[in-house]
GROMACS .gro file of C-alpha atoms in nm:
model
  312
    1MET     CA    1   8.521   9.867   6.102
    2GLU     CA    2   8.121  10.013   6.140
    3HIS     CA    3   8.006   9.701   6.324
    4ARG     CA    4   8.315   9.805   6.567
    5VAL     CA    5   8.299  10.190   6.565
    6ARG     CA    6   7.875  10.084   6.662
    7ILE     CA    7   7.968   9.901   6.908
    8ASP     CA    8   8.236  10.140   7.074
    9GLU     CA    9   7.938  10.392   7.065
   10GLU     CA   10   7.666  10.214   7.263
   11LEU     CA   11   7.948  10.073   7.526
   12ASN     CA   12   8.032  10.471   7.549
   13GLU     CA   13   7.625  10.498   7.620
   14GLN     CA   14   7.681  10.223   7.900
   15PRO     CA   15   7.753  10.391   8.295
   16LEU     CA   16   8.045  10.291   8.381
   17GLU     CA   17   7.921  10.154   8.692
   18VAL     CA   18   7.700   9.917   8.502
   19ILE     CA   19   8.055   9.826   8.276
   20LEU     CA   20   8.206   9.784   8.628
   21ARG     CA   21   7.981   9.614   8.778
   22PRO     CA   22   8.041   9.202   8.695
   23THR     CA   23   7.866   8.924   8.626
   24ALA     CA   24   7.819   8.615   8.795
   25ASP     CA   25   7.851   8.305   8.641
   26GLU     CA   26   7.791   7.931   8.638
   27LYS     CA   27   8.178   7.840   8.696
   28GLY     CA   28   8.155   8.061   9.048
   29ALA     CA   29   8.367   8.344   8.886
   30TRP     CA   30   8.321   8.738   8.745
   31THR     CA   31   8.270   8.805   8.388
   32GLY     CA   32   8.379   9.215   8.289
   33ALA     CA   33   8.281   9.302   8.030
   34PRO     CA   34   8.393   9.541   7.754
   35GLY     CA   35   8.417   9.869   7.790
   36PRO     CA   36   8.475  10.231   7.639
   37ARG     CA   37   8.770  10.181   7.406
   38MET     CA   38   9.124  10.307   7.517
   39GLY     CA   39   9.269  10.166   7.192
   40PRO     CA   40   9.256   9.768   7.141
   41ARG     CA   41   9.427   9.681   7.361
   42LEU     CA   42   9.242   9.659   7.797
   43PHE     CA   43   9.227   9.991   8.049
   44GLY     CA   44   9.433   9.885   8.259
   45GLY     CA   45   9.195  10.006   8.503
   46GLN     CA   46   8.945   9.903   8.353
   47ALA     CA   47   9.138   9.550   8.519
   48VAL     CA   48   9.141   9.725   8.870
   49ALA     CA   49   8.847   9.860   8.918
   50GLN     CA   50   8.673   9.493   8.812
   51ALA     CA   51   8.935   9.330   9.026
   52LEU     CA   52   8.812   9.528   9.287
   53MET     CA   53   8.447   9.478   9.270
   54ALA     CA   54   8.438   9.077   9.216
   55ALA     CA   55   8.640   9.106   9.551
   56SER     CA   56   8.420   9.314   9.668
   57LEU     CA   57   8.088   9.144   9.594
   58GLU     CA   58   8.223   8.827   9.750
   59GLU     CA   59   8.292   9.065  10.105
   60ASP     CA   60   8.121   9.118  10.402
   61ALA     CA   61   7.937   9.474  10.334
   62GLU     CA   62   8.032   9.617  10.660
   63ARG     CA   63   8.400   9.526  10.494
   64LEU     CA   64   8.590   9.816  10.250
   65ALA     CA   65   8.879   9.811  10.098
   66HIS     CA   66   9.139   9.994  10.215
   67SER     CA   67   9.424   9.861   9.926
   68LEU     CA   68   9.561   9.711   9.621
   69HIS     CA   69   9.796   9.555   9.463
   70CYS     CA   70   9.798   9.457   9.131
   71TYR     CA   71   9.996   9.341   8.929
   72PHE     CA   72   9.956   9.343   8.486
   73LEU     CA   73  10.099   8.968   8.313
   74LYS     CA   74  10.016   9.070   8.017
   75PRO     CA   75   9.754   9.257   7.753
   76GLY     CA   76   9.452   9.223   7.737
   77MET     CA   77   9.171   9.249   7.483
   78ALA     CA   78   8.933   9.530   7.474
   79GLU     CA   79   8.605   9.429   7.247
   80GLU     CA   80   8.702   9.050   7.474
   81PRO     CA   81   8.490   8.977   7.799
   82VAL     CA   82   8.761   8.984   8.109
   83GLU     CA   83   8.712   8.659   8.391
   84TYR     CA   84   8.783   8.759   8.775
   85ARG     CA   85   8.845   8.460   8.973
   86VAL     CA   86   8.849   8.566   9.304
   87THR     CA   87   9.017   8.355   9.611
   88HIS     CA   88   9.022   8.425   9.967
   89LEU     CA   89   9.302   8.428  10.118
   90THR     CA   90   9.221   8.544  10.511
   91ALA     CA   91   8.970   8.702  10.747
   92GLY     CA   92   8.958   8.780  11.103
   93ARG     CA   93   8.723   9.036  11.261
   94SER     CA   94   8.851   9.331  11.108
   95PHE     CA   95   9.050   9.245  10.765
   96ALA     CA   96   9.011   9.023  10.549
   97ALA     CA   97   9.303   8.926  10.190
   98ARG     CA   98   9.141   8.813   9.856
   99ARG     CA   99   9.323   8.715   9.550
  100VAL     CA  100   9.184   8.810   9.228
  101GLU     CA  101   9.292   8.670   8.900
  102ALA     CA  102   9.192   8.791   8.557
  103TRP     CA  103   9.171   8.559   8.237
  104GLN     CA  104   9.128   8.614   7.884
  105GLY     CA  105   9.093   8.318   7.741
  106GLN     CA  106   9.377   8.033   7.869
  107LEU     CA  107   9.608   8.321   7.943
  108CYS     CA  108   9.635   8.543   8.287
  109ILE     CA  109   9.717   8.878   8.225
  110PHE     CA  110   9.642   9.003   8.496
  111SER     CA  111   9.691   8.930   8.958
  112MET     CA  112   9.625   9.156   9.221
  113ILE     CA  113   9.577   9.099   9.595
  114THR     CA  114   9.343   9.395   9.778
  115SER     CA  115   9.296   9.368  10.207
  116PHE     CA  116   8.932   9.496  10.311
  117HIS     CA  117   8.907   9.680  10.662
  118ARG     CA  118   8.595   9.740  10.874
  119PRO     CA  119   8.625  10.066  11.022
  120GLU     CA  120   8.731  10.186  11.340
  121PRO     CA  121   8.852  10.492  11.495
  122GLY     CA  122   9.189  10.625  11.493
  123PHE     CA  123   9.508  10.871  11.527
  124ARG     CA  124   9.428  11.117  11.201
  125HIS     CA  125   9.716  11.289  11.036
  126ALA     CA  126   9.723  11.391  10.662
  127ASP     CA  127   9.939  11.630  10.398
  128GLU     CA  128   9.735  11.845  10.225
  129SER     CA  129   9.697  11.999   9.883
  130PRO     CA  130  10.005  12.142   9.744
  131TYR     CA  131   9.732  12.356   9.489
  132PRO     CA  132   9.439  12.515   9.542
  133LEU     CA  133   9.132  12.324   9.543
  134ASP     CA  134   8.945  12.542   9.268
  135VAL     CA  135   8.841  12.347   9.008
  136GLU     CA  136   8.624  12.633   8.839
  137GLY     CA  137   8.972  12.803   8.847
  138ALA     CA  138   9.137  12.525   8.608
  139ARG     CA  139   8.857  12.520   8.414
  140ALA     CA  140   8.843  12.910   8.313
  141ALA     CA  141   9.238  12.902   8.353
  142LEU     CA  142   9.189  12.597   8.080
  143ASP     CA  143   8.970  12.783   7.820
  144GLU     CA  144   9.187  13.115   7.824
  145TRP     CA  145   9.520  12.915   7.723
  146ARG     CA  146   9.297  12.783   7.464
  147GLU     CA  147   9.224  13.138   7.336
  148ARG     CA  148   9.585  13.175   7.362
  149GLY     CA  149   9.736  12.939   7.141
  150GLY     CA  150   9.722  12.638   7.256
  151ASP     CA  151   9.565  12.366   7.082
  152GLY     CA  152   9.394  12.105   7.398
  153GLY     CA  153   9.097  12.123   7.212
  154GLU     CA  154   9.253  12.004   6.874
  155HIS     CA  155   9.564  11.756   7.052
  156PRO     CA  156   9.443  11.370   6.964
  157LEU     CA  157   9.484  11.286   7.388
  158ALA     CA  158   9.215  11.572   7.412
  159GLN     CA  159   8.971  11.456   7.184
  160ARG     CA  160   9.004  11.140   7.299
  161LEU     CA  161   8.995  11.259   7.658
  162GLN     CA  162   8.622  11.411   7.552
  163ARG     CA  163   8.519  10.983   7.446
  164ARG     CA  164   8.634  10.897   7.825
  165PRO     CA  165   8.353  10.833   8.126
  166ILE     CA  166   8.583  11.034   8.354
  167GLU     CA  167   8.592  11.403   8.347
  168ILE     CA  168   8.967  11.550   8.302
  169VAL     CA  169   9.078  11.933   8.382
  170PRO     CA  170   9.503  12.013   8.421
  171LEU     CA  171   9.566  12.233   8.613
  172ASP     CA  172   9.886  12.246   8.357
  173PRO     CA  173   9.769  12.195   7.987
  174SER     CA  174  10.076  12.250   7.849
  175ALA     CA  175  10.192  11.934   8.152
  176ILE     CA  176   9.921  11.735   7.945
  177PHE     CA  177   9.897  11.817   7.555
  178GLY     CA  178  10.206  11.995   7.497
  179GLY     CA  179  10.532  11.815   7.334
  180ALA     CA  180  10.841  12.035   7.522
  181GLY     CA  181  10.983  11.907   7.776
  182HIS     CA  182  10.826  11.944   8.197
  183GLU     CA  183  10.913  11.883   8.551
  184PRO     CA  184  10.791  11.513   8.626
  185ARG     CA  185  10.487  11.650   8.797
  186ALA     CA  186  10.156  11.727   8.669
  187ALA     CA  187   9.766  11.737   8.846
  188TRP     CA  188   9.410  11.742   8.726
  189TRP     CA  189   9.060  11.705   8.802
  190MET     CA  190   8.850  11.392   8.783
  191ARG     CA  191   8.505  11.339   8.809
  192LEU     CA  192   8.217  11.039   8.606
  193ARG     CA  193   8.106  11.290   8.375
  194ARG     CA  194   7.750  11.110   8.525
  195PRO     CA  195   7.645  11.093   8.841
  196ALA     CA  196   7.628  10.746   8.948
  197ARG     CA  197   7.519  10.748   9.265
  198ALA     CA  198   7.688  10.438   9.334
  199ASP     CA  199   7.830  10.239   9.720
  200PRO     CA  200   8.102  10.326   9.872
  201ALA     CA  201   8.226   9.981   9.708
  202MET     CA  202   8.118  10.127   9.381
  203GLN     CA  203   8.272  10.494   9.414
  204ARG     CA  204   8.635  10.247   9.522
  205ALA     CA  205   8.593  10.065   9.187
  206LEU     CA  206   8.541  10.429   8.973
  207LEU     CA  207   8.861  10.549   9.175
  208SER     CA  208   9.069  10.286   9.067
  209TYR     CA  209   8.952  10.282   8.727
  210ALA     CA  210   9.049  10.727   8.727
  211SER     CA  211   9.379  10.599   8.902
  212ASP     CA  212   9.565  10.507   8.549
  213MET     CA  213   9.459  10.775   8.357
  214LEU     CA  214   9.764  10.980   8.250
  215PHE     CA  215   9.972  10.830   8.542
  216MET     CA  216  10.277  10.711   8.343
  217ARG     CA  217  10.296  11.047   8.187
  218ASN     CA  218  10.508  11.176   8.461
  219ALA     CA  219  10.753  10.936   8.394
  220MET     CA  220  10.815  11.084   8.054
  221LEU     CA  221  10.727  11.430   8.086
  222PRO     CA  222  11.077  11.587   8.101
  223HIS     CA  223  11.218  11.363   7.824
  224ALA     CA  224  10.960  11.505   7.608
  225ILE     CA  225  10.775  11.244   7.545
  226GLN     CA  226  10.465  11.039   7.540
  227PRO     CA  227  10.285  10.772   7.515
  228GLY     CA  228  10.185  10.533   7.131
  229SER     CA  229  10.372  10.775   7.006
  230HIS     CA  230  10.715  10.605   6.777
  231GLU     CA  231  10.958  10.702   7.058
  232VAL     CA  232  10.840  10.529   7.269
  233GLN     CA  233  10.724  10.198   7.465
  234ALA     CA  234  10.489  10.260   7.685
  235THR     CA  235  10.241  10.029   7.904
  236SER     CA  236  10.206  10.011   8.317
  237LEU     CA  237  10.363   9.733   8.480
  238ASP     CA  238  10.201   9.702   8.838
  239HIS     CA  239   9.942   9.947   8.994
  240ALA     CA  240   9.826   9.944   9.436
  241LEU     CA  241   9.601  10.216   9.559
  242TRP     CA  242   9.570  10.287   9.938
  243PHE     CA  243   9.255  10.456   9.998
  244HIS     CA  244   9.204  10.673  10.300
  245GLU     CA  245   8.855  10.735  10.258
  246THR     CA  246   8.544  10.733  10.050
  247PRO     CA  247   8.550  10.870   9.739
  248ASP     CA  248   8.241  11.038   9.594
  249PHE     CA  249   8.321  11.074   9.219
  250ASP     CA  250   7.994  11.227   9.115
  251ARG     CA  251   8.203  11.500   9.275
  252TRP     CA  252   8.573  11.598   9.160
  253HIS     CA  253   8.865  11.477   9.322
  254LEU     CA  254   9.223  11.656   9.201
  255PHE     CA  255   9.489  11.412   9.192
  256VAL     CA  256   9.893  11.545   9.231
  257SER     CA  257  10.116  11.396   9.101
  258ASP     CA  258  10.468  11.329   9.048
  259SER     CA  259  10.714  11.127   8.905
  260PRO     CA  260  11.037  11.035   9.183
  261TRP     CA  261  11.295  10.816   8.919
  262ALA     CA  262  11.288  10.662   8.530
  263GLY     CA  263  11.587  10.399   8.488
  264SER     CA  264  11.555  10.076   8.303
  265ALA     CA  265  11.339  10.179   8.009
  266ARG     CA  266  11.084  10.198   8.347
  267GLY     CA  267  10.952  10.444   8.519
  268LEU     CA  268  10.796  10.551   8.905
  269SER     CA  269  10.475  10.824   8.943
  270ARG     CA  270  10.319  10.880   9.273
  271GLY     CA  271   9.999  11.063   9.349
  272HIS     CA  272   9.763  11.168   9.586
  273PHE     CA  273   9.342  11.261   9.599
  274PHE     CA  274   9.241  11.526   9.692
  275ALA     CA  275   8.827  11.629   9.788
  276GLU     CA  276   8.726  11.883   9.723
  277ASP     CA  277   8.711  11.995  10.088
  278GLY     CA  278   9.046  11.937  10.117
  279ARG     CA  279   9.018  11.618  10.257
  280MET     CA  280   9.331  11.362  10.124
  281ILE     CA  281   9.054  11.061  10.004
  282ALA     CA  282   9.366  10.831   9.774
  283THR     CA  283   9.752  10.759   9.729
  284ALA     CA  284   9.819  10.543   9.425
  285GLN     CA  285  10.158  10.444   9.290
  286GLN     CA  286  10.265  10.246   8.991
  287GLU     CA  287  10.550  10.127   8.785
  288ASN     CA  288  10.552  10.199   8.347
  289LEU     CA  289  10.811  10.073   8.124
  290MET     CA  290  10.919  10.316   7.883
  291ARG     CA  291  11.154  10.186   7.628
  292PRO     CA  292  11.291  10.379   7.376
  293GLN     CA  293  11.256  10.360   7.028
  294GLY     CA  294  11.335  10.450   6.710
  295GLU     CA  295  11.459  10.793   6.721
  296ALA     CA  296  11.478  10.852   7.068
  297LEU     CA  297  11.691  10.557   7.138
  298GLU     CA  298  12.001  10.655   6.934
  299ARG     CA  299  11.958  10.989   7.119
  300LEU     CA  300  11.976  10.776   7.429
  301ALA     CA  301  12.319  10.594   7.249
  302ALA     CA  302  12.538  10.914   7.145
  303GLN     CA  303  12.467  11.059   7.491
  304ASP     CA  304  12.561  10.762   7.599
  305GLN     CA  305  12.951  10.790   7.342
  306PRO     CA  306  13.244  10.958   7.550
  307ALA     CA  307  13.402  11.268   7.485
  308PRO     CA  308  13.640  11.220   7.317
  309PRO     CA  309  14.035  11.296   7.370
  310SER     CA  310  14.106  11.665   7.413
  311PRO     CA  311  14.448  11.773   7.210
  312ALA     CA  312  14.751  11.770   7.376
   0.00000   0.00000   0.00000
């Protein structure tokens, strides 16, 4: 146990941009190092980010990723390295497509197709953030909520987030840390804790890593359940990102997300990243498993029972 704690401390001391950059091996593949632990399983955002970097390192520097679509096929182990195998699918004057598979041992755990585009001029429009772009106001509101008796500082999730390389400030702390039912939407500010001054490809990887943090919670909010609880088996099933502009994750980004649907033990979440100046930077979408179990399954079964007939 002491050895594992020491490993975690060393990983948390490494800059995230170093962890997310895989290294080439002698077989023509890429090896991704273990990253900050979020449990015994490999964090999905780390797989997305390392796979994107593996594809980017084989791509013309003038073309940048504009979208990615991926599936989480099997659980990965957090303490084990990951081998990323890149296949060149197409390459034209403007666009190129790459497939990336992630392997641990003999098991393919993840698959992605990502598309790259050479920037060019075009028509523009974008939605605006539905919330004020005031991160300092959000930080002050979080402090006030804690002073009023909110348990955000003592909440296990808050303590885990304090050890993560991405800093998070929720607009509504009760949606993130509360246990009561809540409408299926939330928003939070995010940025890298230690500035990376990274290039455009790595900035996309950093946003990809962050996009998987807390995302599935939207679909669970109306049902008063949380990932990791004994009432639900939860994991990401797939993940998609569209990059509209190059992010700068040294600076704050507001992630505005919601869940339009849940059913059949699955939930759908979607969201947009906004820069501090209001520009829409990226769009994300994810479906996750949220299989009820234990008392939650019993409650659902009781709700599905037909009502008794009315007395004559």
